[in-house]
Coordinates of C-alpha atoms in Angstrom, one line a residue:
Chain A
X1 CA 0.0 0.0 0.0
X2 CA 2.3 2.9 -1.5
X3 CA -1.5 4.9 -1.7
X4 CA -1.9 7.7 0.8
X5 CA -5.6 7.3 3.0
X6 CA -8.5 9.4 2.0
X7 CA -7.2 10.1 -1.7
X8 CA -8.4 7.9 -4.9
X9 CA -4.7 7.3 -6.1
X10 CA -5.5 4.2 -8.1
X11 CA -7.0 5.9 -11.2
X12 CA -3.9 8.1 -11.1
X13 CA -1.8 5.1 -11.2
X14 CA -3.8 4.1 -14.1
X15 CA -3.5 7.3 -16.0
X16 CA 0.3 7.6 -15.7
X17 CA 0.9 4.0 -16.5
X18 CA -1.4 4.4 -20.0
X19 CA 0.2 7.8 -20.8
X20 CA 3.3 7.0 -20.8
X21 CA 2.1 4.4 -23.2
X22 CA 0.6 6.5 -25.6
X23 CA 3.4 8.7 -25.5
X24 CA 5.8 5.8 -26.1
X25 CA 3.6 5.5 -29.1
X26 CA 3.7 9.1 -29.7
X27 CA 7.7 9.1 -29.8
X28 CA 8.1 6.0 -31.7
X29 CA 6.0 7.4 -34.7
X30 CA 7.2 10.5 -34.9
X31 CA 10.8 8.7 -35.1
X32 CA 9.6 6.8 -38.0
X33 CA 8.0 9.5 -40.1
X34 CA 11.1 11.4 -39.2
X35 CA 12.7 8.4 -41.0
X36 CA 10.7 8.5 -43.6
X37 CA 10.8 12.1 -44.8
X38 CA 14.4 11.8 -44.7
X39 CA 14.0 8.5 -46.4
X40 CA 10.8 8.4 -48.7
X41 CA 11.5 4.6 -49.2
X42 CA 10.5 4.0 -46.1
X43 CA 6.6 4.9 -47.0
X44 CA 4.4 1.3 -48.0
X45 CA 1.1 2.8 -48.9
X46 CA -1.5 2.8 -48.0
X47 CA -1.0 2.3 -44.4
X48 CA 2.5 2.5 -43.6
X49 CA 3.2 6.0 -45.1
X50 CA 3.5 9.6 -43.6
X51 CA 0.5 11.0 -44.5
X52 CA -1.5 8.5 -42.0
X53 CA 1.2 7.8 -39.1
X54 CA 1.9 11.7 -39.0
X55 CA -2.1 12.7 -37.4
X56 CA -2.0 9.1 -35.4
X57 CA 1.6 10.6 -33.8
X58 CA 0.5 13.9 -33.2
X59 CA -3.0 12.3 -31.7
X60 CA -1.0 9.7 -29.5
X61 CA 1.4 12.8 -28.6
X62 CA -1.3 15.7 -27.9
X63 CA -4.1 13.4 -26.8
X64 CA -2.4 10.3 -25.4
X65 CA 0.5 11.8 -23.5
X66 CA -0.5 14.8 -22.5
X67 CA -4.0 14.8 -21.7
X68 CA -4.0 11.4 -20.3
X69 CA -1.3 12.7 -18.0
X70 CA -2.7 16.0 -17.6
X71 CA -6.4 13.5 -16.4
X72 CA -4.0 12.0 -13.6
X73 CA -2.2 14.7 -12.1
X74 CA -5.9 16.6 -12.4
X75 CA -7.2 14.3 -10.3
X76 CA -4.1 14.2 -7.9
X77 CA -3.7 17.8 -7.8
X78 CA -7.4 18.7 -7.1
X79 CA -7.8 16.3 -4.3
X80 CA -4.9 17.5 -2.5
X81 CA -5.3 21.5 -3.3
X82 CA -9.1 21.4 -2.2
X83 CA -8.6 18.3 1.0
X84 CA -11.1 16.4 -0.3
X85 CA -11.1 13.0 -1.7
X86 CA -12.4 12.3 -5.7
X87 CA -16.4 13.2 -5.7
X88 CA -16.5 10.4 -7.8
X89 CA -13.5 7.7 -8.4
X90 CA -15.8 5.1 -10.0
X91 CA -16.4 7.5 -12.7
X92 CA -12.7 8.5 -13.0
X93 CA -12.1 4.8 -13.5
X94 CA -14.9 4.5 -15.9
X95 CA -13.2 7.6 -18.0
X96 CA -9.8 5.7 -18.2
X97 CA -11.2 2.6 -19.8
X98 CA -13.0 5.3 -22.1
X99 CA -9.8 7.1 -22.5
X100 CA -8.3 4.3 -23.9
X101 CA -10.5 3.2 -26.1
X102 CA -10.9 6.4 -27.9
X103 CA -6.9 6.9 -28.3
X104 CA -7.5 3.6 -29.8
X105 CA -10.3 4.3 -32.1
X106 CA -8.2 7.6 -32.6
X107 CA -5.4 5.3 -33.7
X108 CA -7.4 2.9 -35.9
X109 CA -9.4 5.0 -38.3
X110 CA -6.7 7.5 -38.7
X111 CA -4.9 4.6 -40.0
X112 CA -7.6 3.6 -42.6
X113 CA -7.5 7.4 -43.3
X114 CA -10.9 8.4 -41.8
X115 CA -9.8 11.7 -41.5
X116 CA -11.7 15.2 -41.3
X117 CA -8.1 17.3 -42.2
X118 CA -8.6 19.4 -39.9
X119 CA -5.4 19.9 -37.8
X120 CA -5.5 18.3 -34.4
X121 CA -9.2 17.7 -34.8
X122 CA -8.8 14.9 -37.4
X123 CA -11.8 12.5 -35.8
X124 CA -14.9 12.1 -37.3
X125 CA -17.7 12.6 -35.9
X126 CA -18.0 9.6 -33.9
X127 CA -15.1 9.3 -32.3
X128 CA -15.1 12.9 -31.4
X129 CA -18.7 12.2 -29.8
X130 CA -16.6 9.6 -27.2
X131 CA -13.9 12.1 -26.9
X132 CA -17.3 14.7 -25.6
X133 CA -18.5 12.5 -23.2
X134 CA -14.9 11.6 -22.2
X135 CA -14.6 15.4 -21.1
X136 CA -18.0 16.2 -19.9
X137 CA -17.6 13.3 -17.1
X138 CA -13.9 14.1 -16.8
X139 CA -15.0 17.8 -15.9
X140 CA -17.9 17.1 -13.9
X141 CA -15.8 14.9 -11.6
X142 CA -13.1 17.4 -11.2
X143 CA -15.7 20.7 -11.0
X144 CA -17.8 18.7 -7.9
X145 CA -14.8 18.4 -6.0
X146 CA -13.7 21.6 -6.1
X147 CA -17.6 22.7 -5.5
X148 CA -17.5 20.6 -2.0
X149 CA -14.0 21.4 -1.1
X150 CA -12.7 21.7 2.3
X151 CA -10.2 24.6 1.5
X152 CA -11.8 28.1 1.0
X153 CA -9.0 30.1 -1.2
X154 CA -8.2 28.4 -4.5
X155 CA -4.6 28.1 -5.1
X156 CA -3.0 29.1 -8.6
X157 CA -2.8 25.3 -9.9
X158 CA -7.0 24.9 -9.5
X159 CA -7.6 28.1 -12.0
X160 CA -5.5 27.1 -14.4
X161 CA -7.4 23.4 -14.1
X162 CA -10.8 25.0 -14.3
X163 CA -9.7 27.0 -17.5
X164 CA -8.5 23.8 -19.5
X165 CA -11.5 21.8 -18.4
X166 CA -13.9 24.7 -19.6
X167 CA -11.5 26.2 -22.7
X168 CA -11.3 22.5 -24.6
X169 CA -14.8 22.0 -24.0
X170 CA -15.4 25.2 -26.0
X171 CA -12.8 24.8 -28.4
X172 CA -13.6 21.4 -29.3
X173 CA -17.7 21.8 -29.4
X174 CA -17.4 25.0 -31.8
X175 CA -14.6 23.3 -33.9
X176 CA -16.5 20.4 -34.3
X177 CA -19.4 21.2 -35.5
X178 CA -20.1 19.2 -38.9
X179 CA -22.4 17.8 -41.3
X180 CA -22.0 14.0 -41.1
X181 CA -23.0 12.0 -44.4
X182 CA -21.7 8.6 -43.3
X183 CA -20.6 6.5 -40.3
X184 CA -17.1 7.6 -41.4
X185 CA -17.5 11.0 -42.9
X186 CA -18.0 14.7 -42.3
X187 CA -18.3 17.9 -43.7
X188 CA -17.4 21.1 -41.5
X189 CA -20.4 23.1 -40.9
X190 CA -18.1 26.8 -42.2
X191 CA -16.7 27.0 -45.2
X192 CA -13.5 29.1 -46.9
X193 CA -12.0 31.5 -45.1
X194 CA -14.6 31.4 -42.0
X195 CA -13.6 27.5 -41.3
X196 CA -10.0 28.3 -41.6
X197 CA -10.4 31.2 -39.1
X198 CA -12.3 29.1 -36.8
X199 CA -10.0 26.0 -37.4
X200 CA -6.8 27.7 -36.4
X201 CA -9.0 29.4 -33.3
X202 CA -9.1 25.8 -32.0
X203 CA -5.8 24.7 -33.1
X204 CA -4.0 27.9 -31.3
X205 CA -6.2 28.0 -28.6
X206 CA -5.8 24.2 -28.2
X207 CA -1.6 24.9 -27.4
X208 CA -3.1 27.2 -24.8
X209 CA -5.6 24.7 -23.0
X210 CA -3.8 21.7 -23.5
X211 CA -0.1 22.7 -23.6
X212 CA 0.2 25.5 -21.5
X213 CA -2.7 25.9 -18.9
X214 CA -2.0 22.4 -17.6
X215 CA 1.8 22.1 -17.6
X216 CA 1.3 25.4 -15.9
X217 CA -0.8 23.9 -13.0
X218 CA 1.6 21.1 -12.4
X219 CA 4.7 24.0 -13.0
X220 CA 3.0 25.7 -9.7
X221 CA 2.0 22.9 -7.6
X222 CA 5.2 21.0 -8.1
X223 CA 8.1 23.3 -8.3
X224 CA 7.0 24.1 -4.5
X225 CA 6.4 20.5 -3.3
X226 CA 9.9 19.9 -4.9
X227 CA 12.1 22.6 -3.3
X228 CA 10.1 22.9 -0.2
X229 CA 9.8 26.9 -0.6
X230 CA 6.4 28.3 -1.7
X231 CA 5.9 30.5 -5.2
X232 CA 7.4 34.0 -4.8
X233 CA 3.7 35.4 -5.8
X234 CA 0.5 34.2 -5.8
X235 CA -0.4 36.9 -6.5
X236 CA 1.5 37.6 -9.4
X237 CA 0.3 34.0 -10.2
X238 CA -3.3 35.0 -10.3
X239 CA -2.9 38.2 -12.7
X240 CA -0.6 36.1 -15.0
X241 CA -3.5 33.6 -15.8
X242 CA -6.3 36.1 -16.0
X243 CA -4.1 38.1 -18.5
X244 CA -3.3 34.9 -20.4
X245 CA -6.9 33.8 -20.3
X246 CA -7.6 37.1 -21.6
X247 CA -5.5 37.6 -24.5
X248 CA -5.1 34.0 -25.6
X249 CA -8.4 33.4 -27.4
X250 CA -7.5 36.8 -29.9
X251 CA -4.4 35.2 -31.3
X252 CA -5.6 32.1 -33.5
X253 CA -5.4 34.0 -36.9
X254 CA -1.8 34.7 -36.5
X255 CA -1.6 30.8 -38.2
X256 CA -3.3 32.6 -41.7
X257 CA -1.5 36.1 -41.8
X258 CA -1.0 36.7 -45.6
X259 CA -4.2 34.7 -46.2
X260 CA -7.8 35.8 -47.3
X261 CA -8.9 36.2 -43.7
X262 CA -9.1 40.0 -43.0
X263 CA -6.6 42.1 -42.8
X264 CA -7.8 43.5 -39.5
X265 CA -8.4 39.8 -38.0
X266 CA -4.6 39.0 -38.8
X267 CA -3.3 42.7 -36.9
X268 CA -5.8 41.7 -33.8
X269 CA -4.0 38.4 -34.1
X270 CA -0.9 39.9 -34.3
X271 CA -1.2 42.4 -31.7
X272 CA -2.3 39.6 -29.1
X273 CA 0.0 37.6 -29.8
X274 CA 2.7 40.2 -28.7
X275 CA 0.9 41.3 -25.9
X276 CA 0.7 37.6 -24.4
X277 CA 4.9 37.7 -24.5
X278 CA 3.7 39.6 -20.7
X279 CA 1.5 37.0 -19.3
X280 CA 3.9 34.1 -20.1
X281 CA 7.0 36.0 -18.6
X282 CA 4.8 36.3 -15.4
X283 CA 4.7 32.6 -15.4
X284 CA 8.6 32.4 -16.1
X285 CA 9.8 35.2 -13.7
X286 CA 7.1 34.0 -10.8
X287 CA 9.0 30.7 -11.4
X288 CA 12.9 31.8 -11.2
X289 CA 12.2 34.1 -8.2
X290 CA 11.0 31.0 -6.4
X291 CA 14.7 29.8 -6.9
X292 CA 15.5 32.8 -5.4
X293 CA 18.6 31.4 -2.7
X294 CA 17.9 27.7 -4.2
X295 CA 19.8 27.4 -7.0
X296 CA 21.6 25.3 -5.5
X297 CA 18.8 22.6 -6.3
X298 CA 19.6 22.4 -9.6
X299 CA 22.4 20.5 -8.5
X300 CA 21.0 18.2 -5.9
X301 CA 17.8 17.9 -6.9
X302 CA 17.0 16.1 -10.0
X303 CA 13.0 17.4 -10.1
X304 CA 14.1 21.0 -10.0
X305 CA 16.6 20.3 -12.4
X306 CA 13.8 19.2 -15.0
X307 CA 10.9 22.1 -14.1
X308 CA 13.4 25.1 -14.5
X309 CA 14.3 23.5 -17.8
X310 CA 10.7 23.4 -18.5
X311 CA 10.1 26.3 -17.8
X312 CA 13.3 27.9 -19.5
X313 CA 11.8 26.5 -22.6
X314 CA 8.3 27.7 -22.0
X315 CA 9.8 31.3 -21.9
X316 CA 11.9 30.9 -25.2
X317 CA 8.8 29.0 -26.6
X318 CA 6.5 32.8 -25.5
X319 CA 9.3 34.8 -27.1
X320 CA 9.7 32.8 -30.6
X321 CA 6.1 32.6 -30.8
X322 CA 4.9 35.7 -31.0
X323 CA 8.0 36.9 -33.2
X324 CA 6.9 33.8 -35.3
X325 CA 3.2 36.5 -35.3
X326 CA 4.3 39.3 -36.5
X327 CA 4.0 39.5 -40.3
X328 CA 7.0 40.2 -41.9
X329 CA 8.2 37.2 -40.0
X330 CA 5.6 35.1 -40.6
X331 CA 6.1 36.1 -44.3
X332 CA 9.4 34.6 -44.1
X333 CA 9.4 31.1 -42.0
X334 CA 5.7 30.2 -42.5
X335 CA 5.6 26.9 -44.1
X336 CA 9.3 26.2 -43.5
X337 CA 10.6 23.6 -41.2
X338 CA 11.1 26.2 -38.7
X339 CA 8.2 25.4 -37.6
X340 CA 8.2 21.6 -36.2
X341 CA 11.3 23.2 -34.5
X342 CA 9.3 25.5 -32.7
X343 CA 6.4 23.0 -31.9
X344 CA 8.8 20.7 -30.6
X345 CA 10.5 23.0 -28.2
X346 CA 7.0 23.5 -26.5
X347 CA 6.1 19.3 -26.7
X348 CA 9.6 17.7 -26.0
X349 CA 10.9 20.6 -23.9
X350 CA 8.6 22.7 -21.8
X351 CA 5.3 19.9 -21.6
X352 CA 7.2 17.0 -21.9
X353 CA 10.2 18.1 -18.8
X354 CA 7.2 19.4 -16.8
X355 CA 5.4 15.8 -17.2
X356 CA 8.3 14.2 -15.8
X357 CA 9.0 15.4 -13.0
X358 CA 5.3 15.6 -11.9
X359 CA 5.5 11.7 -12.3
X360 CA 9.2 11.6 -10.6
X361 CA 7.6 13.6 -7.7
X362 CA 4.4 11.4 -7.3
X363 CA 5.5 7.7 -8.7
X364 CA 7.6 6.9 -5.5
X365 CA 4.6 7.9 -3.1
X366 CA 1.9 6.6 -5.3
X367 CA 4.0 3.0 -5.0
X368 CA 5.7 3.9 -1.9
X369 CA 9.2 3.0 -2.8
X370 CA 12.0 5.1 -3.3
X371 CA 12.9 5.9 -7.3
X372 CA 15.2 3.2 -8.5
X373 CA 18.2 5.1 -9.9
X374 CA 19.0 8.6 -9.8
X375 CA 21.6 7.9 -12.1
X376 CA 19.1 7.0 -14.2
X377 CA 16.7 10.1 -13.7
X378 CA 19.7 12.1 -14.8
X379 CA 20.7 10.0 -17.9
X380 CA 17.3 10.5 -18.8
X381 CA 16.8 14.3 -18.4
X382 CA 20.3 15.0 -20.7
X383 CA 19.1 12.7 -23.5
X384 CA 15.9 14.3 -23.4
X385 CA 17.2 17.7 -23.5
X386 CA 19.9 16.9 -25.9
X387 CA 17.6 14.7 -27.9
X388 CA 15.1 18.1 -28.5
X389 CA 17.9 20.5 -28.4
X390 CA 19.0 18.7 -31.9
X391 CA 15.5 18.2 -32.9
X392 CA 14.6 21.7 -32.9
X393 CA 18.0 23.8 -34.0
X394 CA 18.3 21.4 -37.0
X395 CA 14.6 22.2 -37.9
X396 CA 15.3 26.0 -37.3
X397 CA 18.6 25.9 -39.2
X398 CA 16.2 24.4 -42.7
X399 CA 13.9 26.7 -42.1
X400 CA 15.6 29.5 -42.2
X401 CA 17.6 27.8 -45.5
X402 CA 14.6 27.2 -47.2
X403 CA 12.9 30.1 -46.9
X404 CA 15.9 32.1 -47.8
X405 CA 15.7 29.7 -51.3
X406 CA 11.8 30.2 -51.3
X407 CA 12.3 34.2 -50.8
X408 CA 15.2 34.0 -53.4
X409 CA 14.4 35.9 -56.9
X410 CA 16.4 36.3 -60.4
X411 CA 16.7 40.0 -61.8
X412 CA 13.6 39.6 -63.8
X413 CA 11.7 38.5 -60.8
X414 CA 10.9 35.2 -61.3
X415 CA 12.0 32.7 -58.4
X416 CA 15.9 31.3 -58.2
X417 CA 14.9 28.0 -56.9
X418 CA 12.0 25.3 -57.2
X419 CA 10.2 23.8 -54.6
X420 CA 11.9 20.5 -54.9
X421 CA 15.4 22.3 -55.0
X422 CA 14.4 23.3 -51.5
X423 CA 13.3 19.6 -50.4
X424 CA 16.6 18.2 -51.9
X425 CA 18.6 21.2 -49.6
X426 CA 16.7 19.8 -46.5
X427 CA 17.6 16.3 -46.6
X428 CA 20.9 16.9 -44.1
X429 CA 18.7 18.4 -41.5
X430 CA 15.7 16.0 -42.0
X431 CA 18.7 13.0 -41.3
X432 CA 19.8 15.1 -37.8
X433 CA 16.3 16.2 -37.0
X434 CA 15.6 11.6 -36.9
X435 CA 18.9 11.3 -35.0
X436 CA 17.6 13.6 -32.1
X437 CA 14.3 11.8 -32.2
X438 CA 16.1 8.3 -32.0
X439 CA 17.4 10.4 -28.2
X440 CA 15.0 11.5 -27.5
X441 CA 13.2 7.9 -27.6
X442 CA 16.3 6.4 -25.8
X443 CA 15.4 8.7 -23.0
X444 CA 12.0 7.5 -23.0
X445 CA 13.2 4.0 -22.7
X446 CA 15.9 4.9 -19.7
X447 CA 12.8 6.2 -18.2
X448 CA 10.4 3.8 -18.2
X449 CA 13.0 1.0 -17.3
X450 CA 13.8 3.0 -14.6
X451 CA 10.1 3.6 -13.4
X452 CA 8.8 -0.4 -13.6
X453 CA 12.5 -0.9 -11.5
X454 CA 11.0 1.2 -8.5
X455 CA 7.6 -0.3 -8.9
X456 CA 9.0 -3.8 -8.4
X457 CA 12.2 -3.3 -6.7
X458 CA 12.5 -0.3 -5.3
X459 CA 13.7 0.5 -2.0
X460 CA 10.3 0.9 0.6
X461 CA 10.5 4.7 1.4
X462 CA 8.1 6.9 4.1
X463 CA 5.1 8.1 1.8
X464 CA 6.5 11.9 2.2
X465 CA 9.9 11.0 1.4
X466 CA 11.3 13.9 -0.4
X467 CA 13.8 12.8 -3.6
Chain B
X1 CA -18.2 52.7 -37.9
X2 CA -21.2 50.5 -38.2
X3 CA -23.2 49.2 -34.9
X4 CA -21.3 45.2 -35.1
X5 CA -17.5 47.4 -34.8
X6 CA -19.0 49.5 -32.0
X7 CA -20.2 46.4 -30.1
X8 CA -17.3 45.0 -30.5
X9 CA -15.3 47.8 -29.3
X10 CA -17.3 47.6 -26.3
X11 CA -17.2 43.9 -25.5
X12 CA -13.0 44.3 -25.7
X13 CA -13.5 47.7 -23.2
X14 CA -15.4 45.7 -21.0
X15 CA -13.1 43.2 -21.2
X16 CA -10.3 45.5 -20.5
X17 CA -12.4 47.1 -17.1
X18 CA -12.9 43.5 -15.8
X19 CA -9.5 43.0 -16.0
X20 CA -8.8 46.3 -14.5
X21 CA -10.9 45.0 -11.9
X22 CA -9.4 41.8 -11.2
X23 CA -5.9 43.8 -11.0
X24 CA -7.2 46.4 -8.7
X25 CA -8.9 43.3 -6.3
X26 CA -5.7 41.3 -6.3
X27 CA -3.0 43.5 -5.4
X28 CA -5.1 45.7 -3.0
X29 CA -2.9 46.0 -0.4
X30 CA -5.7 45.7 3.1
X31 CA -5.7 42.2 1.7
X32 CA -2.2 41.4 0.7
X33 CA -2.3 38.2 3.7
X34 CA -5.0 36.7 2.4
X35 CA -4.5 36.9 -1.3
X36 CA -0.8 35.1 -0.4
X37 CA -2.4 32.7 2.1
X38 CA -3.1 29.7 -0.8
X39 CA 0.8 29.4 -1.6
X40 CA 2.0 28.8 2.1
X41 CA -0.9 26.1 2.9
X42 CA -0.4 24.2 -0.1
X43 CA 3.0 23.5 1.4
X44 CA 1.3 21.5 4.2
X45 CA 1.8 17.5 3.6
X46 CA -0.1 16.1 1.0

């Protein structure tokens, strides 16, 4: 009994164990169309080719890993900020048998290309009707037990919970909405430029409410637990996320500046999307002056080590982005590989190092042994960091290449290069951008090793025992 | 300016005076304790 009393752990358990699953998943696809695009030989049609794994890796990445883990530390996080135990753990453990069988309907008709291209809401209809009722029981359970909590003040982490839970219920209703004509197909219910402005609402808005409220409520629940020296403001804490919560929801056209959406649509975008550089610094700076006098942590501490990191990245991830915004920019690297770079630095880095070290802090005192190697933790958080670091400069370095060939002219003003001149440039950085996925997969794999080692043989540790 | 750009300019001021609002509520300074309270008890033992 590793479980503390009063607290329904063993859905938690149950989350981690199938997210890190799916994210295994996650990893290992996105290794293998990294293959593939550097070698197109790789592709056996009609399965087996990048067009299909690429939505079932971002799915198994986005969906899998981090809302499944997001679901478990949800639940772990609520019960402890509020002192009151689950309002309903049988339907939490309903949800994860739900979960998993929509990541796996996810998984299987992406494969036969059921697909309603739409970025990151590729499900038809009927799979996104599960994924619904997934999140209105998911919510419900997590809204009641804040309702009858024991803990008047609500502390930073249980905002930014109550923001995801109701911003991807929005997002995902509105985007949604389509005509279906078949058990397998849909039609979007806008059209032209409206759907597109209301896609890329979602799809922005869903990095805000997937991959930066949550990893932001675990950033502030576990940086203190880990160095054992509250947040230097709450306060700062709470104007932070009402300024983000603000401003995010403006910024979704930035993704179709230099499009047919308005012109004015793409400056309110634009101007949001600089303005939000504030909020996310709040985050960053409310996190290093928590350090303040405990630097020292990063050395001795391994779960410090991995949420400054995190966070590090989350503040150069709220700097490119809205430089990425603005249009002249935008005019330059949009549709580049510069792109995946930056995505990555926000998935792999900032989400990703955040997720660990929430399960490093609460995998010992869910099993109540102490973590197997910490030789292992630390083999694990360089290959990660190394495995991204080369993932994402190699992607910024073609980017910038090929849009400097894109952008390139003769004197009569027709362009220097072709498109498939570009593609051939790439190649070199497509082979180092698979080589930092193949590390960052390894670290996956030290990890895991290293987390069924302290399940089964771990040293027995006191339930509070700090790493 | 048509009616729609005028509402809308008055749903983003409003938005903008709620904010204010929020601002002015947090860091007023009679309840400085209270607002900091939440970060010192979630240090308590899980």
């Amino acid at each position: 009994m590793g479980q503390q009393e009063g607290y329904a752990d063993d859905v938690v358990k149950g989350f981690i164990i199938w997210s890190i699953v799916w994210g295994l998943v996650a990893v290992l696809l996105g290794v293998l169309i990294s293959l593939q695009l550097a070698w197109p030989q790789l592709n056996f049609p009609p399965y087996f080719t990048y067009g299909r794994l690429r939505p079932i890796h971002t799915n198994a990445g986005i969906f899998g890993w981090g809302i499944g883990s997001f679901m478990a530390f949800f639940f772990y996080i609520t019960q402890r900020l509020t002192r009151t135990r689950l309002w309903s753990p049988k339907l939490a453990r309903f949800q994860l048998c739900l979960f998993n069988v929509v990541i796996a309907l996810a998984a299987i008709t992406l494969a036969m290309g059921m697909n309603r291209s739409k970025e990151y809401a590729e499900l038809e209809w009927p799979v996104a009707l599960l994924v619904v009722v997934l999140w209105v029981i998911f919510s419900v359970n997590i809204i009641m037990t804040i309702v009858k909590r024991r803990e008047e003040q609500m502390y930073i982490s249980l905002w930014y919970i109550m923001a995801a839970l109701v911003g991807v219920a929005v997002l995902y209703l509105v985007n949604n909405v389509g005509i279906p004509i078949s058990l397998t197909k849909s039609y979007s219910a806008y059209a032209g430029a409206n759907d597109a402005n209301v896609q890329w609402w979602y799809g922005h808005n869903a990095v805000a409410m997937v991959l930066t409220a949550p990893p932001l409520a675990l950033f502030y629940y576990f940086l203190p637990k880990s160095t054992g020296v509250p947040i230097y403001s709450h306060r700062m804490g709470v104007i932070a996320f009402w300024s983000l919560i603000f401003m995010y929801l403006w910024t979704g056209a930035h993704h179709l500046l230099w499009t047919p959406v308005p012109d004015w649509v793409q400056t309110l975008a634009m101007a949001f999307s600089i303005m939000l550089i504030a909020p996310s610094w709040g985050a960053v700076f409310n996190g290093y002056f928590s350090m303040n006098g405990q630097w020292h942590q990063m050395r001795d501490n391994y779960l410090v080590k991995f949420l400054i990191f995190g966070i590090t990245f989350y503040g150069l991830q709220t700097l490119q982005g809205p430089s990425q915004a603005v249009r002249t920019f935008s005019g330059f690297i949009h549709y580049t590989d510069w792109v995946p770079g930056h995505v990555h630095m926000g998935t792999l880095g900032w989400v990703s190092l955040v997720l660990f070290a929430s399960i490093y802090y609460i995998f010992p005192r869910l099993y109540g042994r102490e973590i197997y190697s910490v030789g292992m933790v630390n083999l694990h958080f360089w290959l990660a960091v190394i495995g991204q670091l080369i993932f994402s400069i190699s992607m910024w370095i073609a980017g910038v290449q090929q849009a400097a060939m894109l952008h390139a002219t003769n004197p009569d003003g027709s362009l220097h290069y072709s498109f498939m001149e570009t593609m051939i440039e790439l190649y070199p950085y497509w082979h180092a951008r698979a080589f930092g996925g193949v590390i960052y997969f390894a670290s996956l794999l030290v990890f895991i090793y290293n987390l069924i080692k302290t399940a089964t043989s771990g040293k027995p540790a006191p339930v509070a025992a700090r790493p | 300016m048509d009616v729609a750009s005028i509402y809308y300019l008055g749903v983003t001021f409003l938005l903008f005076a709620l904010f204010a609002v929020i601002v002015g509520r947090t860091y007023n300074r009679r309840d400085r304790e209270k607002k900091e309270a939440p970060k010192y008890r979630m240090m308590d033992e899980d």
